[in-house]
XYZ file of C-alpha atoms in Angstrom:
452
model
C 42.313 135.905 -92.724
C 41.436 135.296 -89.236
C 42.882 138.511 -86.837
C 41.468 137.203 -83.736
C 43.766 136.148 -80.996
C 43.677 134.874 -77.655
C 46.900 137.655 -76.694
C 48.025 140.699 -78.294
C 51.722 141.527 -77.496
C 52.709 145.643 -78.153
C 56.413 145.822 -78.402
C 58.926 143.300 -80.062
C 61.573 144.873 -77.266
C 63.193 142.118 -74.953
C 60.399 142.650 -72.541
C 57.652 141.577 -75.429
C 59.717 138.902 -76.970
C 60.310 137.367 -73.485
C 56.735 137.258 -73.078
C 55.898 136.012 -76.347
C 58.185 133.357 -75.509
C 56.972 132.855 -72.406
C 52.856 132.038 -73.352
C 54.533 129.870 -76.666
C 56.556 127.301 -74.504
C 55.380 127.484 -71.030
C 51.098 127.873 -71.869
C 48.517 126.116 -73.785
C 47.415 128.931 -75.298
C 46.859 128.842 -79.028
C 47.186 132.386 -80.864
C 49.739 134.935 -79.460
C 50.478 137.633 -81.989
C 53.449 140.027 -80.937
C 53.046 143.598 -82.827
C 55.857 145.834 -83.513
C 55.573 149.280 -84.819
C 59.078 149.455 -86.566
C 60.182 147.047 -89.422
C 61.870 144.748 -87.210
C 61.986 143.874 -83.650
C 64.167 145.124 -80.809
C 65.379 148.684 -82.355
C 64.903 150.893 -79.301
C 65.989 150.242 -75.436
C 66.622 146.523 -76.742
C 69.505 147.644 -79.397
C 72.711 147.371 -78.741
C 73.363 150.758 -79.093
C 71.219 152.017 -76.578
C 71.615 150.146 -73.572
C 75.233 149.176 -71.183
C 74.959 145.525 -72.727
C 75.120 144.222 -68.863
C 72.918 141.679 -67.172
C 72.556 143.565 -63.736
C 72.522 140.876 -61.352
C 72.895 143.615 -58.144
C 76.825 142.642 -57.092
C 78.698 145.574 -58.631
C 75.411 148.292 -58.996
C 75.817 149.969 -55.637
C 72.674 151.955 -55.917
C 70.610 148.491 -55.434
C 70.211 147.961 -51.863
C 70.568 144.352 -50.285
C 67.118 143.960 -50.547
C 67.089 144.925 -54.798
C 69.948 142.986 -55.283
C 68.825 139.943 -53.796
C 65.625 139.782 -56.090
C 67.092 140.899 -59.274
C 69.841 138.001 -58.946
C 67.292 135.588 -58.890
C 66.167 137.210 -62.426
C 69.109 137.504 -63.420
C 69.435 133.826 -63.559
C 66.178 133.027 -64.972
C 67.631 135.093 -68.173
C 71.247 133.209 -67.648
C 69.355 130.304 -67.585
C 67.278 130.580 -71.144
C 70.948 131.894 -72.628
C 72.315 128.650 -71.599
C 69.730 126.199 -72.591
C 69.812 127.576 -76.262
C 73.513 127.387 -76.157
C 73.707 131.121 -76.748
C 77.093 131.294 -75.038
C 80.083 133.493 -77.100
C 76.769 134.426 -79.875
C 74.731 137.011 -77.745
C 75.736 136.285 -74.081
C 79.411 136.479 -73.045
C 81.454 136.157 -70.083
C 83.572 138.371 -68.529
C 85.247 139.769 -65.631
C 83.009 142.407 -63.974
C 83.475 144.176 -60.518
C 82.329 147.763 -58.801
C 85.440 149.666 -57.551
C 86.124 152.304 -54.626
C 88.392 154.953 -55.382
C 89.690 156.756 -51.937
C 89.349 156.336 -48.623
C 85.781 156.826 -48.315
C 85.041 154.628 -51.073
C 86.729 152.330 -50.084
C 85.442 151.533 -46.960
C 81.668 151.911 -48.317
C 82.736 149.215 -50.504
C 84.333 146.596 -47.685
C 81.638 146.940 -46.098
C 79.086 146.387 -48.730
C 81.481 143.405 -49.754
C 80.742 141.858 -46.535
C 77.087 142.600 -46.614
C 76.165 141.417 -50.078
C 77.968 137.890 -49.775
C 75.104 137.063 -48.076
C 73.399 136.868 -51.712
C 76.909 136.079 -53.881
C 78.958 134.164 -51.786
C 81.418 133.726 -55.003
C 81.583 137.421 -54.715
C 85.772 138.350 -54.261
C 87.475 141.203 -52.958
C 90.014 142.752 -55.046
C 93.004 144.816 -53.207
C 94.751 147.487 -55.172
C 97.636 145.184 -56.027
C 94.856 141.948 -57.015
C 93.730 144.795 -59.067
C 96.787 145.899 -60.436
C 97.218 142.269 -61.797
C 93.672 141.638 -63.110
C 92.549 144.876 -64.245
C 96.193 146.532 -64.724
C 94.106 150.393 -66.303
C 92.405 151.013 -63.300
C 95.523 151.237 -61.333
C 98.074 152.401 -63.976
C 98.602 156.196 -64.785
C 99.935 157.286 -67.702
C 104.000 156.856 -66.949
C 103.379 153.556 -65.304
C 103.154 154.489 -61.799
C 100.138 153.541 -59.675
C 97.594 156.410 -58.989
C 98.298 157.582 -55.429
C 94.299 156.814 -53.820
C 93.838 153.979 -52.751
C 91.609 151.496 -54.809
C 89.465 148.339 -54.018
C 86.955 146.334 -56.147
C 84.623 143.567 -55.519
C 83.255 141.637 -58.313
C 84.000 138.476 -60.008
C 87.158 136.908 -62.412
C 84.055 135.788 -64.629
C 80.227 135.455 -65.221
C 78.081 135.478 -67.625
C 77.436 139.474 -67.485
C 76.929 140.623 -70.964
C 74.268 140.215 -73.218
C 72.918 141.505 -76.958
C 69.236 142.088 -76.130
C 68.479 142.872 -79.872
C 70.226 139.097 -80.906
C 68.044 137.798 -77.515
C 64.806 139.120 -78.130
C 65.375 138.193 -82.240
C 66.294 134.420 -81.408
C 63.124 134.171 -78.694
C 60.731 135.329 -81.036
C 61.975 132.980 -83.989
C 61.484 130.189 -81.240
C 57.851 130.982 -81.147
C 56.939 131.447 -84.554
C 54.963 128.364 -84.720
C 51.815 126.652 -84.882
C 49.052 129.626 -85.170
C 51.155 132.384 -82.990
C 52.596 134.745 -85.416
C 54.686 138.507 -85.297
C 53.349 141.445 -87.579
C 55.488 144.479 -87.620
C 55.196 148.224 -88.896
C 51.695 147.700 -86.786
C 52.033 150.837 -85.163
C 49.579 150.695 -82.501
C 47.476 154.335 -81.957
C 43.487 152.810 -80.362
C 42.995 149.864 -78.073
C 38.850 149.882 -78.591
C 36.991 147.874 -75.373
C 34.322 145.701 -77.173
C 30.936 144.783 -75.680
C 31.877 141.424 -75.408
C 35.642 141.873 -73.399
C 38.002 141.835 -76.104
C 39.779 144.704 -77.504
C 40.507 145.537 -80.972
C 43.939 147.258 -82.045
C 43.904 149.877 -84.623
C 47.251 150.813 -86.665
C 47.352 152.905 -89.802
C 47.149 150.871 -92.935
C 47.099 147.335 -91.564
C 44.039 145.370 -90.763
C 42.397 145.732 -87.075
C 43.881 143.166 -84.768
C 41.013 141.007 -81.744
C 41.979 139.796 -78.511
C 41.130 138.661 -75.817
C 43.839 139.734 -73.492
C 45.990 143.143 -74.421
C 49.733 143.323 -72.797
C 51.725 146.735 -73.681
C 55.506 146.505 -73.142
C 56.092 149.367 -75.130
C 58.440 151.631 -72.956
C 57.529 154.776 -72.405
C 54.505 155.096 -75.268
C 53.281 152.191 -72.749
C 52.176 155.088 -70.522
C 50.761 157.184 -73.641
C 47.894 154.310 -74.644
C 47.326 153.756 -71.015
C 46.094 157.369 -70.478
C 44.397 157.337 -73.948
C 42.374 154.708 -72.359
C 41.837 156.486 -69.028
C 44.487 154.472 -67.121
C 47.619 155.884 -65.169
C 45.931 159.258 -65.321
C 47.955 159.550 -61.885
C 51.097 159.093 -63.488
C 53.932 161.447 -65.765
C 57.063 160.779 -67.370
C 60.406 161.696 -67.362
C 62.471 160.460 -70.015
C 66.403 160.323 -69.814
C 68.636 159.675 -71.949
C 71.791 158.322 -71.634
C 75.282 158.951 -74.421
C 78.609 157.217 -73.770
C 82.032 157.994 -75.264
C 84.252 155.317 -76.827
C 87.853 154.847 -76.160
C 90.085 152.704 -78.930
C 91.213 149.133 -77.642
C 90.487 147.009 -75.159
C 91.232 148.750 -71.995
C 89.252 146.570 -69.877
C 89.204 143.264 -69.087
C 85.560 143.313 -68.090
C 82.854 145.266 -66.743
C 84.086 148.000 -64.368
C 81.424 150.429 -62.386
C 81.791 152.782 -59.863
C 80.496 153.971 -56.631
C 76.773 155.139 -56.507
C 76.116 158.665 -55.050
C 72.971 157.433 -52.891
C 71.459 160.915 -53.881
C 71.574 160.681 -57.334
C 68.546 158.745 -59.460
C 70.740 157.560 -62.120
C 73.168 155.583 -62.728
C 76.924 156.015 -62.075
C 79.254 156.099 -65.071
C 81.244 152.433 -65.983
C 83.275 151.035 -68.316
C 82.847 148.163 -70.757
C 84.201 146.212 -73.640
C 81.802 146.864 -75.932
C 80.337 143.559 -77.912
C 78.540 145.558 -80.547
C 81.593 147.940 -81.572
C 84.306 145.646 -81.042
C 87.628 146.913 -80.243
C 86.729 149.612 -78.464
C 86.123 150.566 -74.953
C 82.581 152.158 -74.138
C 82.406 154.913 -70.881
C 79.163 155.671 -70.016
C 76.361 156.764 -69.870
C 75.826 160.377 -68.854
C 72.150 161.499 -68.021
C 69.262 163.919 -69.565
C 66.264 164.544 -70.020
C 64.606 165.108 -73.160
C 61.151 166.258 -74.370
C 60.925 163.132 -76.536
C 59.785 159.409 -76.102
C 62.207 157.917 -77.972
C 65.864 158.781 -79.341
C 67.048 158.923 -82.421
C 63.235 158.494 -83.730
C 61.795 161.480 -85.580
C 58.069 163.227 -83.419
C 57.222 161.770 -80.350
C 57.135 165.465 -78.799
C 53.407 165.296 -78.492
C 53.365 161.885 -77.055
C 55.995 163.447 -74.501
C 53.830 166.361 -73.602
C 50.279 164.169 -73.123
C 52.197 161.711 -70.524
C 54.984 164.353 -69.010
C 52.357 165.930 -66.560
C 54.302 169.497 -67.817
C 52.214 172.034 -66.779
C 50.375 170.643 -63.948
C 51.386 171.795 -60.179
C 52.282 167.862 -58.799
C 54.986 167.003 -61.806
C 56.441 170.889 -60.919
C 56.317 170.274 -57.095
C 58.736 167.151 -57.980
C 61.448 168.830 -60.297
C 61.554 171.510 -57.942
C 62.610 169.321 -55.573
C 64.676 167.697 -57.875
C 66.033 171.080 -58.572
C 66.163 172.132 -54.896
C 69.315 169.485 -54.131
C 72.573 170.945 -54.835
C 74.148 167.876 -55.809
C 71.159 166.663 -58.066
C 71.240 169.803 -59.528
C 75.155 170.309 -60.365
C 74.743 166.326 -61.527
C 72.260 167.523 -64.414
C 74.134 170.403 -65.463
C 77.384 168.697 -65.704
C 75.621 166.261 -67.801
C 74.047 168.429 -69.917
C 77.302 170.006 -70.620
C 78.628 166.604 -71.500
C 76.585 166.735 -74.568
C 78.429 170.091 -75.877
C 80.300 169.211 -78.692
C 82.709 171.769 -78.274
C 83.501 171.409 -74.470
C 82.004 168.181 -73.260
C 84.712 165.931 -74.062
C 86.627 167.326 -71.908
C 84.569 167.704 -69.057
C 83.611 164.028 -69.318
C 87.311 163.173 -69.466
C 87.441 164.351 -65.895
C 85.300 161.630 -65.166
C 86.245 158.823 -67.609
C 89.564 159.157 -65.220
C 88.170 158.013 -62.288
C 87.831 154.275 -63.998
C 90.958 154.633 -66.343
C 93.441 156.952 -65.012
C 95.795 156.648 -67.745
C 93.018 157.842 -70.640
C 94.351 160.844 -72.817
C 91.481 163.236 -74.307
C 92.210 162.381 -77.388
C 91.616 159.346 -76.589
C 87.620 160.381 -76.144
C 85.366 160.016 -78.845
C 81.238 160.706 -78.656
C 79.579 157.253 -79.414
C 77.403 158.958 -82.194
C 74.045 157.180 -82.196
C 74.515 155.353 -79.129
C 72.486 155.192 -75.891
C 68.858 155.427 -76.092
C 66.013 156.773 -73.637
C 64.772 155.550 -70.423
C 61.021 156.526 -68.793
C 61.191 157.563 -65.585
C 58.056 157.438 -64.082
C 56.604 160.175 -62.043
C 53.943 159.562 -58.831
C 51.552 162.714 -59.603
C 49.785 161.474 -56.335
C 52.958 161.052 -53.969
C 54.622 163.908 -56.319
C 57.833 162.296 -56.268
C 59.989 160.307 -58.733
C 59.737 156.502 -58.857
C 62.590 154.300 -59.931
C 62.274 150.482 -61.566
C 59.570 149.390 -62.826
C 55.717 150.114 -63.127
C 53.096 148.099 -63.751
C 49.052 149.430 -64.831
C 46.481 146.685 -64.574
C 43.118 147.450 -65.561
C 41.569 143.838 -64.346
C 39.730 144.035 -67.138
C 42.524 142.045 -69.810
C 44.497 144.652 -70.793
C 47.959 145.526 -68.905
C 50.201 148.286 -69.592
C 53.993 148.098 -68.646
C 56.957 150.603 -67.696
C 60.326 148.677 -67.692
C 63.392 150.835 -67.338
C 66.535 149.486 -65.919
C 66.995 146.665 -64.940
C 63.830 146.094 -66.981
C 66.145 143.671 -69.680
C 67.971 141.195 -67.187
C 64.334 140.811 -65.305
C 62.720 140.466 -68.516
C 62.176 136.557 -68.467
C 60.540 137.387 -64.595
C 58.498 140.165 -65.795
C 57.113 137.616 -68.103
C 56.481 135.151 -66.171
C 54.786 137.246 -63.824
C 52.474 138.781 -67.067
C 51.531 134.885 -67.690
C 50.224 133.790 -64.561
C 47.882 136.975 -65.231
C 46.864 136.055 -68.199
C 46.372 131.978 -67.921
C 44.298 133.023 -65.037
C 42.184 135.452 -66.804
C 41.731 133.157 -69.656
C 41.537 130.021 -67.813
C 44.544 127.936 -69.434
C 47.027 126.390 -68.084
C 51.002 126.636 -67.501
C 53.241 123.797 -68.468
C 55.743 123.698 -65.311
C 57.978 120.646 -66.545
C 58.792 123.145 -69.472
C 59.864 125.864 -67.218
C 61.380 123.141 -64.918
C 63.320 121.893 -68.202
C 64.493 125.699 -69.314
C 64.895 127.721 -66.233
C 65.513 125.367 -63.186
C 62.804 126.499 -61.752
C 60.571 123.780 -59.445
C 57.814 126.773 -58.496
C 56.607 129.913 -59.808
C 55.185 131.327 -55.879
C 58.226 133.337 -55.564
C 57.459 135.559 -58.773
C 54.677 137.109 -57.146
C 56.937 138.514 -54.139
């Protein structure tokens, strides 16, 4: 058995499949192997369970500026794009209405504004008044007798795009594109040593399975991405903060689409919205709330000592930066409330206050917990800067191995982020890209703008 190949893959999320996908189609190279630690691909961040289900394209997530948006529209598309060519429409990408409302007068004029700004990058974007609204998206307007709720309401968005995705059904039907020829997927390989040898590969160790060779080493393997950086001496500059993020369902379809609200500017995570959910049908999911936990991954039994290698806990730079964290009054009343959210006894109801804000007519019985639902996200922390960083991160060694951090909107970029990975690695190993391919699949004439 030959276990020597020219790319090793860690993580069978939507970020490794992509990329497995990516050096299958769009390379000549000959032997990609894609590892996965669980029995099957796509069972953390990438499940269904544990993410909003939404392509984030930067129209109706006011915390991206104009800037953010602009660039994660364009990948956006790229993914839109590989949905569409394989005719995934109505299997595990769906269209639907989507929009970002402003509730009150303050609101509201934050979000006419931003209207204007951003149809600079979506000029299909549409305002909604309160009465468009009150047609399209009747919940967000009525209150329980019928009557209209007495703020004023706006929303600007879109009647319907392809905005919702499965990412486990995505990253599932890319890698059983690229099962051919000599590239192959192993999982239960749970990676622990990436060895340097003399000669520039790397072997990968797992328990019970047979070393893996490669020449080139990419790790898309969330937050445990950061935990066999360090082991190798990489990132050493670097902590982690994971969040985690529940959501509570509410029976029937009480949305027509995808409905988010206002960003607090001051806030690092994301505002609550709510969404007809495509893995629990039937229902409407309201979500997610936000905290922290001294785990790496949710739901998962250990990964408390991986947490406390790459959380920085204990050292003065990661304390300087949830002090400040702490030091905000409005950051700080934000992670209480949402760490009462996940009291059994009293968190419904807390949450309810907030569910109203995007359906005023909800009751609290209404409110259920979405038990097992809504995974964990790594936050990265700058040890240096001592300060929190949002997006993504990237640790390149320059030596063929690359480690990467992709929280949201790590999934809708995931076809960039891979393209940007290849152009590493065809350089380091000298092969070549096959552009008509990408031309063919993605629309895409050049891959310069990748790089920006």
């Amino acid at each position: 058995m030959n276990n020597s190949y020219d790319v090793a893959i860690i993580g069978a999320g939507i970020s490794g499949s992509a990329l497995f996908y990516a050096l299958t189609h769009y390379t000549n190279i000959k032997r990609v192997i894609l590892l996965e630690k669980y029995s099957e691909p796509a069972t953390l961040s990438s499940s269904g369970n544990n993410n909003s289900q939404t392509i984030h394209a930067g129209d109706i997530e006011t915390n991206y500026p104009f800037e953010k948006a602009k660039k994660v529209a364009r990948d956006a598309d790229l993914l839109v794009s590989y949905a569409l060519f394989h005719n995934l429409q109505n299997k595990s990408i769906f269209e639907y209405q989507k929009m970002a409302i402003g509730v009150g007068d303050e609101e509201v004029e934050f979000m006419k504004k931003r209207h204007e700004e951003f149809k600079d990058i979506f000029p299909d974007l549409e305002f909604f008044t309160k009465d468009t609204l009150r047609e399209i998206e009747p919940n967000v307007v009525k209150m329980l007798d019928g009557s209209d709720r007495p703020e004023d309401i706006v929303g600007s968005g879109s009647r319907k795009a392809f905005c919702a995705m499965n990412f486990h059904a995505v990253s599932n039907h890319m890698i059983e594109q690229s099962l051919f020829g000599e590239h192959k997927l192993i999982c239960n390989f749970k990676v622990t040593d990436i060895i340097e040898q003399g000669d520039g590969a790397y072997t990968l160790k797992a328990p019970g399975q047979s070393p893996i060779t490669a020449s080139f080493v990419l790790v898309n393997a969330g937050a445990h991405s950061l935990f066999l950086a360090q082991n190798m001496g990489y990132g050493l500059d670097l902590g982690c903060l994971p969040i985690s993020g529940s959501f509570y369902f509410i029976p029937g379809n009480k949305l027509q689409g995808k409905v988010y609200t206002v960003q607090n500017p001051k806030l690092p995570f994301a505002a609550i919205h709510g969404d007809p959910d495509i893995i629990a049908t039937g229902k409407t999911r309201l979500g997610p709330t936000a905290l922290s936990l001294p785990k790496l991954e949710r739901f998962k039994s250990g990964t408390f000592l991986e947490f406390l290698k790459v959380s920085g806990f204990g050292e003065f730079s990661t304390a300087k930066i949830m002090w400040d964290l702490f030091s905000d009054k409005e950051i700080r009343n934000y992670i209480l409330r949402n760490f009462i959210y996940e009291i059994p006894s009293i968190g419904r109801k807390y949450f309810w206050e907030e569910a109203k804000k995007i359906i005023p007519s909800i009751q609290l019985h209404e409110l259920s917990y979405a038990k097992g639902f809504g995974g964990i996200r790594p936050q990265v922390l700058d040890k240096t800067q001592k300060k929190l960083i949002f997006g993504e991160k990237k640790i390149k060694s320059n030596k063929g191995v690359t480690f990467n951090m992709t929280p949201s909107p790590g999934a809708t970029s995931c076809i960039k982020n891979a393209l940007v990975d290849m152009l590493e690695i065809v350089e380091y190993l000298n092969k070549e890209i096959k552009m008509d391919k990408i031309k063919e699949e993605l629309k895409e004439e050049s891959l310069e703008w990748v790089l920006d």
